[in-house]
mmCIF file with all atom_site columns, C-alpha atoms in Angstrom:
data_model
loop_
_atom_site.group_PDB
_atom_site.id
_atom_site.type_symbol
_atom_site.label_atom_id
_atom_site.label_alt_id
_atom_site.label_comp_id
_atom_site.label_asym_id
_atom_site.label_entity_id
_atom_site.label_seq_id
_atom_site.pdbx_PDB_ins_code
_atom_site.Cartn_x
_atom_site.Cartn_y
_atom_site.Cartn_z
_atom_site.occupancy
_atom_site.B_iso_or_equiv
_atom_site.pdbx_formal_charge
_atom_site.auth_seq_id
_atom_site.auth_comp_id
_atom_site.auth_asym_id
_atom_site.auth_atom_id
_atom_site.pdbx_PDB_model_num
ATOM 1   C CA . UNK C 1 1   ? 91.782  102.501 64.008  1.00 51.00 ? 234 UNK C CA 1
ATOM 2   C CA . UNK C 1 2   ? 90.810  106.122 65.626  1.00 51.00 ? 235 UNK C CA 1
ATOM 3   C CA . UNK C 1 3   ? 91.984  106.375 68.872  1.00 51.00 ? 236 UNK C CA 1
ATOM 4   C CA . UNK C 1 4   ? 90.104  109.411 70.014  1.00 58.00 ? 237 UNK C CA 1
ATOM 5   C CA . UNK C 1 5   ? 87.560  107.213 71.834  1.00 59.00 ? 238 UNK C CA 1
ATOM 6   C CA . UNK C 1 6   ? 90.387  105.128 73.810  1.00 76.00 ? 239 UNK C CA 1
ATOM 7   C CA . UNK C 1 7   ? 91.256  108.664 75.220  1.00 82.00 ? 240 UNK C CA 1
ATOM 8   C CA . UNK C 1 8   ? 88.241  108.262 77.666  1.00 88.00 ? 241 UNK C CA 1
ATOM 9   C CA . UNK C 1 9   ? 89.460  105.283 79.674  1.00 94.00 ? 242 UNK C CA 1
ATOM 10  C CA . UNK C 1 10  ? 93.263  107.662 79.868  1.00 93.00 ? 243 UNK C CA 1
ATOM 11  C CA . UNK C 1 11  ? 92.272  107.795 83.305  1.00 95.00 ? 244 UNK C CA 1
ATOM 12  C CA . UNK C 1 12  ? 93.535  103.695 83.677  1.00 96.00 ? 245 UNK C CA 1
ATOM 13  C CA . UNK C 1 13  ? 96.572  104.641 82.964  1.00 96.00 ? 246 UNK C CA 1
ATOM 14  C CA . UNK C 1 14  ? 99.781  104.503 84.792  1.00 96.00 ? 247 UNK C CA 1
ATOM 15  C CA . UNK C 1 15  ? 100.492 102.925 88.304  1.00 98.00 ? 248 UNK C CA 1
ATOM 16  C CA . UNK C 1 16  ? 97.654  102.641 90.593  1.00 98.00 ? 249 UNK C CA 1
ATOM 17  C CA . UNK C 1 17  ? 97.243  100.922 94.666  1.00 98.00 ? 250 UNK C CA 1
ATOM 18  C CA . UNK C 1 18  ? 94.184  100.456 96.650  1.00 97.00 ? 251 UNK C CA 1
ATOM 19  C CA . UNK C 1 19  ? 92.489  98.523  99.245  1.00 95.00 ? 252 UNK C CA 1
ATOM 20  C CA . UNK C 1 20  ? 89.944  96.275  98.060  1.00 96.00 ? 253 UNK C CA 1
ATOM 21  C CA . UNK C 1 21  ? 86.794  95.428  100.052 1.00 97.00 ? 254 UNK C CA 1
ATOM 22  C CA . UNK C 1 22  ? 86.363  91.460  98.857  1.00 95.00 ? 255 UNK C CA 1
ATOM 23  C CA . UNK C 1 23  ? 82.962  89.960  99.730  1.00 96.00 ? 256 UNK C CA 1
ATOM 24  C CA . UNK C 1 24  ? 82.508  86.609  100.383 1.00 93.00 ? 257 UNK C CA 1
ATOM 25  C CA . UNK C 1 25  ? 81.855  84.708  97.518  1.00 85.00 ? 258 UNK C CA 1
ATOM 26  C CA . UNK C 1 26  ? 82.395  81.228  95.865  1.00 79.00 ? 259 UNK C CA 1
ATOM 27  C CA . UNK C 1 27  ? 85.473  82.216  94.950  1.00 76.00 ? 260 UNK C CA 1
ATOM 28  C CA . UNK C 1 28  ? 87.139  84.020  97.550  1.00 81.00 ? 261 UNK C CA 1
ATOM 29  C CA . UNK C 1 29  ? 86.490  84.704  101.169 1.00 87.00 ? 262 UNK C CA 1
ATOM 30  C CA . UNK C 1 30  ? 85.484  88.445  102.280 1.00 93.00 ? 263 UNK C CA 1
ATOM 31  C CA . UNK C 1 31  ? 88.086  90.818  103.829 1.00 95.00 ? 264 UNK C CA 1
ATOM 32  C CA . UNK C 1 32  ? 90.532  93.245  102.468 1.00 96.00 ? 265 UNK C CA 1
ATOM 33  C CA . UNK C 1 33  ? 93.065  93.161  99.880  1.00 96.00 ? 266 UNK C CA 1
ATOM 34  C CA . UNK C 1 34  ? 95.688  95.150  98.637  1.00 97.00 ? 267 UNK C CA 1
ATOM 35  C CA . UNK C 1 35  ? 96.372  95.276  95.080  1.00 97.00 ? 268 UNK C CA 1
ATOM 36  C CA . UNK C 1 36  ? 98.511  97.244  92.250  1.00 98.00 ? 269 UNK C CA 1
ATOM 37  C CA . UNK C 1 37  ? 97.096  97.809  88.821  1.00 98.00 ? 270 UNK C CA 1
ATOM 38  C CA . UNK C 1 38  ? 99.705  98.858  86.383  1.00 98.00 ? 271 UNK C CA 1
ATOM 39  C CA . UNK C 1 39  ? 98.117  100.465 83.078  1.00 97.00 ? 272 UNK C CA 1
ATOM 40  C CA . UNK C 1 40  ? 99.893  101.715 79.679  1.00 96.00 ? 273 UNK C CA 1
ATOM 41  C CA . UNK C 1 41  ? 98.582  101.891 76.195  1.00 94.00 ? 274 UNK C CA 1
ATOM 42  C CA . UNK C 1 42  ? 99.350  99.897  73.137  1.00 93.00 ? 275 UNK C CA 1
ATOM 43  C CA . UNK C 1 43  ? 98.866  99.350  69.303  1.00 91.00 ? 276 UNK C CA 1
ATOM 44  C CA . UNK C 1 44  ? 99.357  102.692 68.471  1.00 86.00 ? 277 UNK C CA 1
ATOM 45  C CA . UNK C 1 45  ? 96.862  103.939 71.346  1.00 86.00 ? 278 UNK C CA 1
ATOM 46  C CA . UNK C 1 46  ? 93.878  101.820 70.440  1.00 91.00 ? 279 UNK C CA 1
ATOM 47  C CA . UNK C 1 47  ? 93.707  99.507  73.498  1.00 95.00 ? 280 UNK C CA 1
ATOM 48  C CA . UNK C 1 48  ? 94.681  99.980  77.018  1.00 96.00 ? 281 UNK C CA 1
ATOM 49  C CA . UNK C 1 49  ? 96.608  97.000  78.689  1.00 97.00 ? 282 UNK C CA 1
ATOM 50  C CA . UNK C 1 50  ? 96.441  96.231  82.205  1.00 98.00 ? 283 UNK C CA 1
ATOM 51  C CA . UNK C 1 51  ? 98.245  94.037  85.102  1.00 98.00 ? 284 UNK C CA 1
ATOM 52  C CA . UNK C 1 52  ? 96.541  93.392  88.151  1.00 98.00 ? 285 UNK C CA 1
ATOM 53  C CA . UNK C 1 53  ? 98.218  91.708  91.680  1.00 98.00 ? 286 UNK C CA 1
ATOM 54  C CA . UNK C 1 54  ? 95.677  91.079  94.273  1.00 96.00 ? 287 UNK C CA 1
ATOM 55  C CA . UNK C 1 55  ? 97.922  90.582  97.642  1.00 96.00 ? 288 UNK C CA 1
ATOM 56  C CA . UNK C 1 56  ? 96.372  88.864  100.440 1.00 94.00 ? 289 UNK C CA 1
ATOM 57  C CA . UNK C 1 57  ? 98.637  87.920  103.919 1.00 92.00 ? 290 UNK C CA 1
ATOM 58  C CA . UNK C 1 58  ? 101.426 89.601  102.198 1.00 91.00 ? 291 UNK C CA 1
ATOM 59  C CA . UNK C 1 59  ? 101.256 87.085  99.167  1.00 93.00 ? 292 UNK C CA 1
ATOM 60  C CA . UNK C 1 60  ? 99.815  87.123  95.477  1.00 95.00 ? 293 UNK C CA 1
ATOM 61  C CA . UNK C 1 61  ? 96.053  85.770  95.632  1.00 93.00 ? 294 UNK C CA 1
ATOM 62  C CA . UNK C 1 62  ? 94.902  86.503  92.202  1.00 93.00 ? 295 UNK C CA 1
ATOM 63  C CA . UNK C 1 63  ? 96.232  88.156  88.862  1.00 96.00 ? 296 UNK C CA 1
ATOM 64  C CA . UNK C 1 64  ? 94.738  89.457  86.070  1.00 96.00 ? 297 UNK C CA 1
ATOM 65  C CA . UNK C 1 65  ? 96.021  90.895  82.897  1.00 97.00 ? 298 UNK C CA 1
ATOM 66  C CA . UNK C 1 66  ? 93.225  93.460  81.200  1.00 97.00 ? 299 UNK C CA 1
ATOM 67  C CA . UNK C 1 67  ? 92.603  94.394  78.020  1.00 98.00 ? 300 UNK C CA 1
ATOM 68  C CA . UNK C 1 68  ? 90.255  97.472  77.277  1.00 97.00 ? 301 UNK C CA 1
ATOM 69  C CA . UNK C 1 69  ? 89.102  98.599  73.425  1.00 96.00 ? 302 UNK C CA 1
ATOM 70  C CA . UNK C 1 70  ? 86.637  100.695 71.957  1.00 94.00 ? 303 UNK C CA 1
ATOM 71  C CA . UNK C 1 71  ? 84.471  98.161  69.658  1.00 94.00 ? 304 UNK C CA 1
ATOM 72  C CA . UNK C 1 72  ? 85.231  99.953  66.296  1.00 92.00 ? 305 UNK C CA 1
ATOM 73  C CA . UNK C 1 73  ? 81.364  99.375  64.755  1.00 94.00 ? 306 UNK C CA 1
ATOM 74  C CA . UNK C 1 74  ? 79.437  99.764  68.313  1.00 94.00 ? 307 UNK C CA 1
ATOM 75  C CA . UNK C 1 75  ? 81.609  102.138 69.936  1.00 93.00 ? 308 UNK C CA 1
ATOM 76  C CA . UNK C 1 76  ? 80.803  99.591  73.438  1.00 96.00 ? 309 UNK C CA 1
ATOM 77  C CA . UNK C 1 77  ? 83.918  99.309  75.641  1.00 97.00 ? 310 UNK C CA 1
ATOM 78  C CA . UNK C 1 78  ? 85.154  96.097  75.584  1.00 98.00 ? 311 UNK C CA 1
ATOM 79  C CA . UNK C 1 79  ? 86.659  94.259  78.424  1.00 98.00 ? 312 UNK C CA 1
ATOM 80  C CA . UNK C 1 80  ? 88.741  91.297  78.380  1.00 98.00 ? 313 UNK C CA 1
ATOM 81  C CA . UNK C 1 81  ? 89.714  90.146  81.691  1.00 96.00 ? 314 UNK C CA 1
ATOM 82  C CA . UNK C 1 82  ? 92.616  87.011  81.653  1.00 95.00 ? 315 UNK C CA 1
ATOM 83  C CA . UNK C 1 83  ? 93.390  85.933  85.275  1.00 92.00 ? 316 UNK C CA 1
ATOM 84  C CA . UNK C 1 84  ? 94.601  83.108  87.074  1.00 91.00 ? 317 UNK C CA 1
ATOM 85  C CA . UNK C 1 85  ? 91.176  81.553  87.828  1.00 87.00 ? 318 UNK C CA 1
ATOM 86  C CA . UNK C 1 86  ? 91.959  80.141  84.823  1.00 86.00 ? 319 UNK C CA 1
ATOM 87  C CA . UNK C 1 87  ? 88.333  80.918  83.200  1.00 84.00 ? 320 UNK C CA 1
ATOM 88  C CA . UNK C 1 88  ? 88.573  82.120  79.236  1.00 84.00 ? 321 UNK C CA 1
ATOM 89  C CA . UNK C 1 89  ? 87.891  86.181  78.495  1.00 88.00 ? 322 UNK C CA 1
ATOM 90  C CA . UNK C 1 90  ? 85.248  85.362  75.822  1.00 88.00 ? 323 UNK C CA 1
ATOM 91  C CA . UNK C 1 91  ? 82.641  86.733  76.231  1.00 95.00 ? 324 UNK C CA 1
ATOM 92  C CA . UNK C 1 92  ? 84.162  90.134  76.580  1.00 97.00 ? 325 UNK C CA 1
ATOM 93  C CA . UNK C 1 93  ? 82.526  92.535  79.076  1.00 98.00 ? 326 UNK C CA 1
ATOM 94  C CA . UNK C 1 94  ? 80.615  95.252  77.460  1.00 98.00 ? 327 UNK C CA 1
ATOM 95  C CA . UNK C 1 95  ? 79.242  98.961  78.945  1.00 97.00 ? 328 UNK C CA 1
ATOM 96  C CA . UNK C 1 96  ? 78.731  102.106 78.067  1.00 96.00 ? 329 UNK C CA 1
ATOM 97  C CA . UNK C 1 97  ? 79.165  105.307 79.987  1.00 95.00 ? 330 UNK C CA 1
ATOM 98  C CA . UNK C 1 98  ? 76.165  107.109 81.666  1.00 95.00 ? 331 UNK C CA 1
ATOM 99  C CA . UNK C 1 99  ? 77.807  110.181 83.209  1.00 92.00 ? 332 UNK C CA 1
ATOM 100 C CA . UNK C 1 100 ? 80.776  109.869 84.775  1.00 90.00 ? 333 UNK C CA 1
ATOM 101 C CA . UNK C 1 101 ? 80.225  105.852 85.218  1.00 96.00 ? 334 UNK C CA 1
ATOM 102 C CA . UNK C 1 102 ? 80.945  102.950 82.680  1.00 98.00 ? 335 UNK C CA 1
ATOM 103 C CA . UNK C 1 103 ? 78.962  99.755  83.266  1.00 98.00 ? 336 UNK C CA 1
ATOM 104 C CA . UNK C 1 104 ? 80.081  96.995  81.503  1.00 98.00 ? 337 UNK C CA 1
ATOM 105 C CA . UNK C 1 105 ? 77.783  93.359  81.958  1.00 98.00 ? 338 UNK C CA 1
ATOM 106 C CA . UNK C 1 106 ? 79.679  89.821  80.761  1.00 97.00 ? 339 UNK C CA 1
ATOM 107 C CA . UNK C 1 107 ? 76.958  86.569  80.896  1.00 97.00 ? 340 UNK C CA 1
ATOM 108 C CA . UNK C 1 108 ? 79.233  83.743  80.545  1.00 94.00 ? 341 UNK C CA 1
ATOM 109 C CA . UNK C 1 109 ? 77.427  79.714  81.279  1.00 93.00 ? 342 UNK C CA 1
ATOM 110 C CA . UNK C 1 110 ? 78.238  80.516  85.207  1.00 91.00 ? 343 UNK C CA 1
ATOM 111 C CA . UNK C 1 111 ? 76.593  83.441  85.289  1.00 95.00 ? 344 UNK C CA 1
ATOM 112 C CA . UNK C 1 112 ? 76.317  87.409  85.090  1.00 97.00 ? 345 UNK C CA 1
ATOM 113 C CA . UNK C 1 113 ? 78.763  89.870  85.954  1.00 97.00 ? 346 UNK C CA 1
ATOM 114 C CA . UNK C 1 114 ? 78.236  93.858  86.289  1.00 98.00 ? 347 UNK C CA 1
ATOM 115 C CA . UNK C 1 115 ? 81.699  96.093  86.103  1.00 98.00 ? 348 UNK C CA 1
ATOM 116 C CA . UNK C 1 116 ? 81.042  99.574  87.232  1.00 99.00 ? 349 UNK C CA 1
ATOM 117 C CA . UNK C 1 117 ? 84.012  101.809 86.696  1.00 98.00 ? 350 UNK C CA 1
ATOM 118 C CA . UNK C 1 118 ? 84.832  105.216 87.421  1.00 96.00 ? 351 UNK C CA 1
ATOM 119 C CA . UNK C 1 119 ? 87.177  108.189 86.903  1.00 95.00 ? 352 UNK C CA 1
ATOM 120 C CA . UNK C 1 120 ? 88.010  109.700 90.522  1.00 94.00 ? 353 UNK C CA 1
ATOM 121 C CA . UNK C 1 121 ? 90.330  113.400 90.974  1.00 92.00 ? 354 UNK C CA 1
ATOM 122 C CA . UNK C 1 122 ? 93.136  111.174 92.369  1.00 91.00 ? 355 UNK C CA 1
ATOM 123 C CA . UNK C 1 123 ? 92.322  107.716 90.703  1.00 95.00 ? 356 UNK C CA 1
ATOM 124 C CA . UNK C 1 124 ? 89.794  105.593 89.702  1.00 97.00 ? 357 UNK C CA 1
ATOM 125 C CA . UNK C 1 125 ? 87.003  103.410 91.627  1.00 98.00 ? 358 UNK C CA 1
ATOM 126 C CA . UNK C 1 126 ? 85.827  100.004 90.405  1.00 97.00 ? 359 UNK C CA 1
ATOM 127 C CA . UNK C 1 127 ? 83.180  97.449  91.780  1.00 98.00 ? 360 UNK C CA 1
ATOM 128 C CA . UNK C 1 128 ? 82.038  94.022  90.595  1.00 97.00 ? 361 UNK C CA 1
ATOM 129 C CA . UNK C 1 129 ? 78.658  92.250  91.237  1.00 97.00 ? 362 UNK C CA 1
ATOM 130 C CA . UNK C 1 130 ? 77.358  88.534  90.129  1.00 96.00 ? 363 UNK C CA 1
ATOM 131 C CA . UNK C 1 131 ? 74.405  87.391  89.526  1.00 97.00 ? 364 UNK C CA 1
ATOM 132 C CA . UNK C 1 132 ? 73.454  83.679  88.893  1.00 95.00 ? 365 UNK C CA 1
ATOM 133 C CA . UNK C 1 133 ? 70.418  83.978  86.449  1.00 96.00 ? 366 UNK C CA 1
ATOM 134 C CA . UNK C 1 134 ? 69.000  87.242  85.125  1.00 95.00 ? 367 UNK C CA 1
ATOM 135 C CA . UNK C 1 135 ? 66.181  87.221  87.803  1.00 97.00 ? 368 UNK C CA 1
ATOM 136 C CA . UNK C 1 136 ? 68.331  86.953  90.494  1.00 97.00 ? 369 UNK C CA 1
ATOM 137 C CA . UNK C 1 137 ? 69.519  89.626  92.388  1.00 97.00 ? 370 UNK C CA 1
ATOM 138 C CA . UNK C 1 138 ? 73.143  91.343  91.894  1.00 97.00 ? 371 UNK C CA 1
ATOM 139 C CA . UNK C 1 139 ? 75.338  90.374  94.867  1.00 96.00 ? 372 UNK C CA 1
ATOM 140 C CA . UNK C 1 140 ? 78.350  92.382  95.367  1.00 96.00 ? 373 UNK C CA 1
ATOM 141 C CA . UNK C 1 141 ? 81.675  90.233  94.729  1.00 95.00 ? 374 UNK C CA 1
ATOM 142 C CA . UNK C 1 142 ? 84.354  93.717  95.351  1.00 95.00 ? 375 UNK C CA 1
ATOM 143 C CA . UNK C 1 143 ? 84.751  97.623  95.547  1.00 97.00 ? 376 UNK C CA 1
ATOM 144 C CA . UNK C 1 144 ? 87.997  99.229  95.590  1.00 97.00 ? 377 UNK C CA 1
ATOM 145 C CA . UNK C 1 145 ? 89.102  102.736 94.865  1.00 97.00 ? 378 UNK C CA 1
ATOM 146 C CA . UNK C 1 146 ? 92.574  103.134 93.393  1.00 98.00 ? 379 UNK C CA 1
ATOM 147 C CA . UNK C 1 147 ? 94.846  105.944 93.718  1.00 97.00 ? 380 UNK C CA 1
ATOM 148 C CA . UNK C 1 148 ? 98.389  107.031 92.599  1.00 93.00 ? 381 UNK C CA 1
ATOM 149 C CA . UNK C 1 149 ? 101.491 105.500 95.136  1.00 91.00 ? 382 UNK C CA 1
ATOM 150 C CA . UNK C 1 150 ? 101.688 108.326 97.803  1.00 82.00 ? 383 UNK C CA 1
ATOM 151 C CA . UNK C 1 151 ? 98.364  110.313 97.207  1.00 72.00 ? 384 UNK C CA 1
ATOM 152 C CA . UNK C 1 152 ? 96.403  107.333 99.358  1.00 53.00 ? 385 UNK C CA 1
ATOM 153 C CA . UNK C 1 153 ? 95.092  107.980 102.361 1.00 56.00 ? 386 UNK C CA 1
ATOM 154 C CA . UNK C 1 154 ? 95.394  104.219 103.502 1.00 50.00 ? 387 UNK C CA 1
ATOM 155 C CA . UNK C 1 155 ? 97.902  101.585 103.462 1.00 48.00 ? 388 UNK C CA 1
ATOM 156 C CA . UNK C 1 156 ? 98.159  99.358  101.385 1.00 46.00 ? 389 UNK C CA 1
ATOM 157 C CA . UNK C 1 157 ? 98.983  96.134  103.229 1.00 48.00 ? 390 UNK C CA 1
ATOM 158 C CA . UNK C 1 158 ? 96.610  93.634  102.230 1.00 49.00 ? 391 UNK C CA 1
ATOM 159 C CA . UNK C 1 159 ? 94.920  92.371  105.625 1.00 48.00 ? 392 UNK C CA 1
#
């Protein structure tokens, strides 16, 4: 496989710490979070592999281990997020990029999810809605912006 399109999402790579804003939700209650995404590449540069620790009260509230691809016949970014809610990564997410953003949508039999990620001069941003039904309207489930250890301008404690 090419890996020339993979080179886009270069920016997830490496060691990353933010604060996330969490909003309330039916799976988590609002407030902030601190968490550390670690990103490197594999299979010869054709995927991008990511673990995630969410750190609430000083201890782990949710991980996630990422996998991103470039869909070799639609050229869609692929998304496969495995976490410890336990819930399968099929249906991948998929997006495109319009800009500087990449949107990537997942409908799954609980619901829909929007993924809007984005490449920032220090980091990268990311933000998650959910949506019941497709006539409902997107509520926000997290926003976080994520920045190399020691470039941050907050702490990262976790609440």
């Amino acid at each position: 496989m090419n890996a020339q399109p993979i080179l886009r999402l270069g920016f997830l790579l490496g060691t990353f710490e933010g604060i996330e804003r969490m909003h309330a939700s039916a799976w988590a209650p609002g407030g902030p979070a601190a968490s550390v995404v670690v990103g490197r590449s594999e299979m010869n540069g054709d995927i991008v592999v990511q673990s995630y620790e969410q750190r609430r009260n000083g201890a782990a509230s949710f991980r996630m281990f990422i996998v991103w691809m470039i869909h070799p016949d639609t050229g869609e970014v692929l998304h496969y997020g495995f976490d410890s809610a336990g819930f399968p990564a099929d249906p991948p997410a998929r997006g495109s990029w319009s800009g500087d953003k990449l949107t990537l949508v997942r409908v799954t039999p609980r619901g829909h999810s929007r993924l809007v990620v984005n490449e920032e001069p220090d980091g990268w941003a990311w933000s998650k809605s959910f949506r019941v039904r497709p006539e409902d309207d997107w509520s926000p489930v997290f926003d976080a912006r994520f920045r190399i250890p020691g470039t941050a301008d907050e702490q990262v404690d976790g609440g």
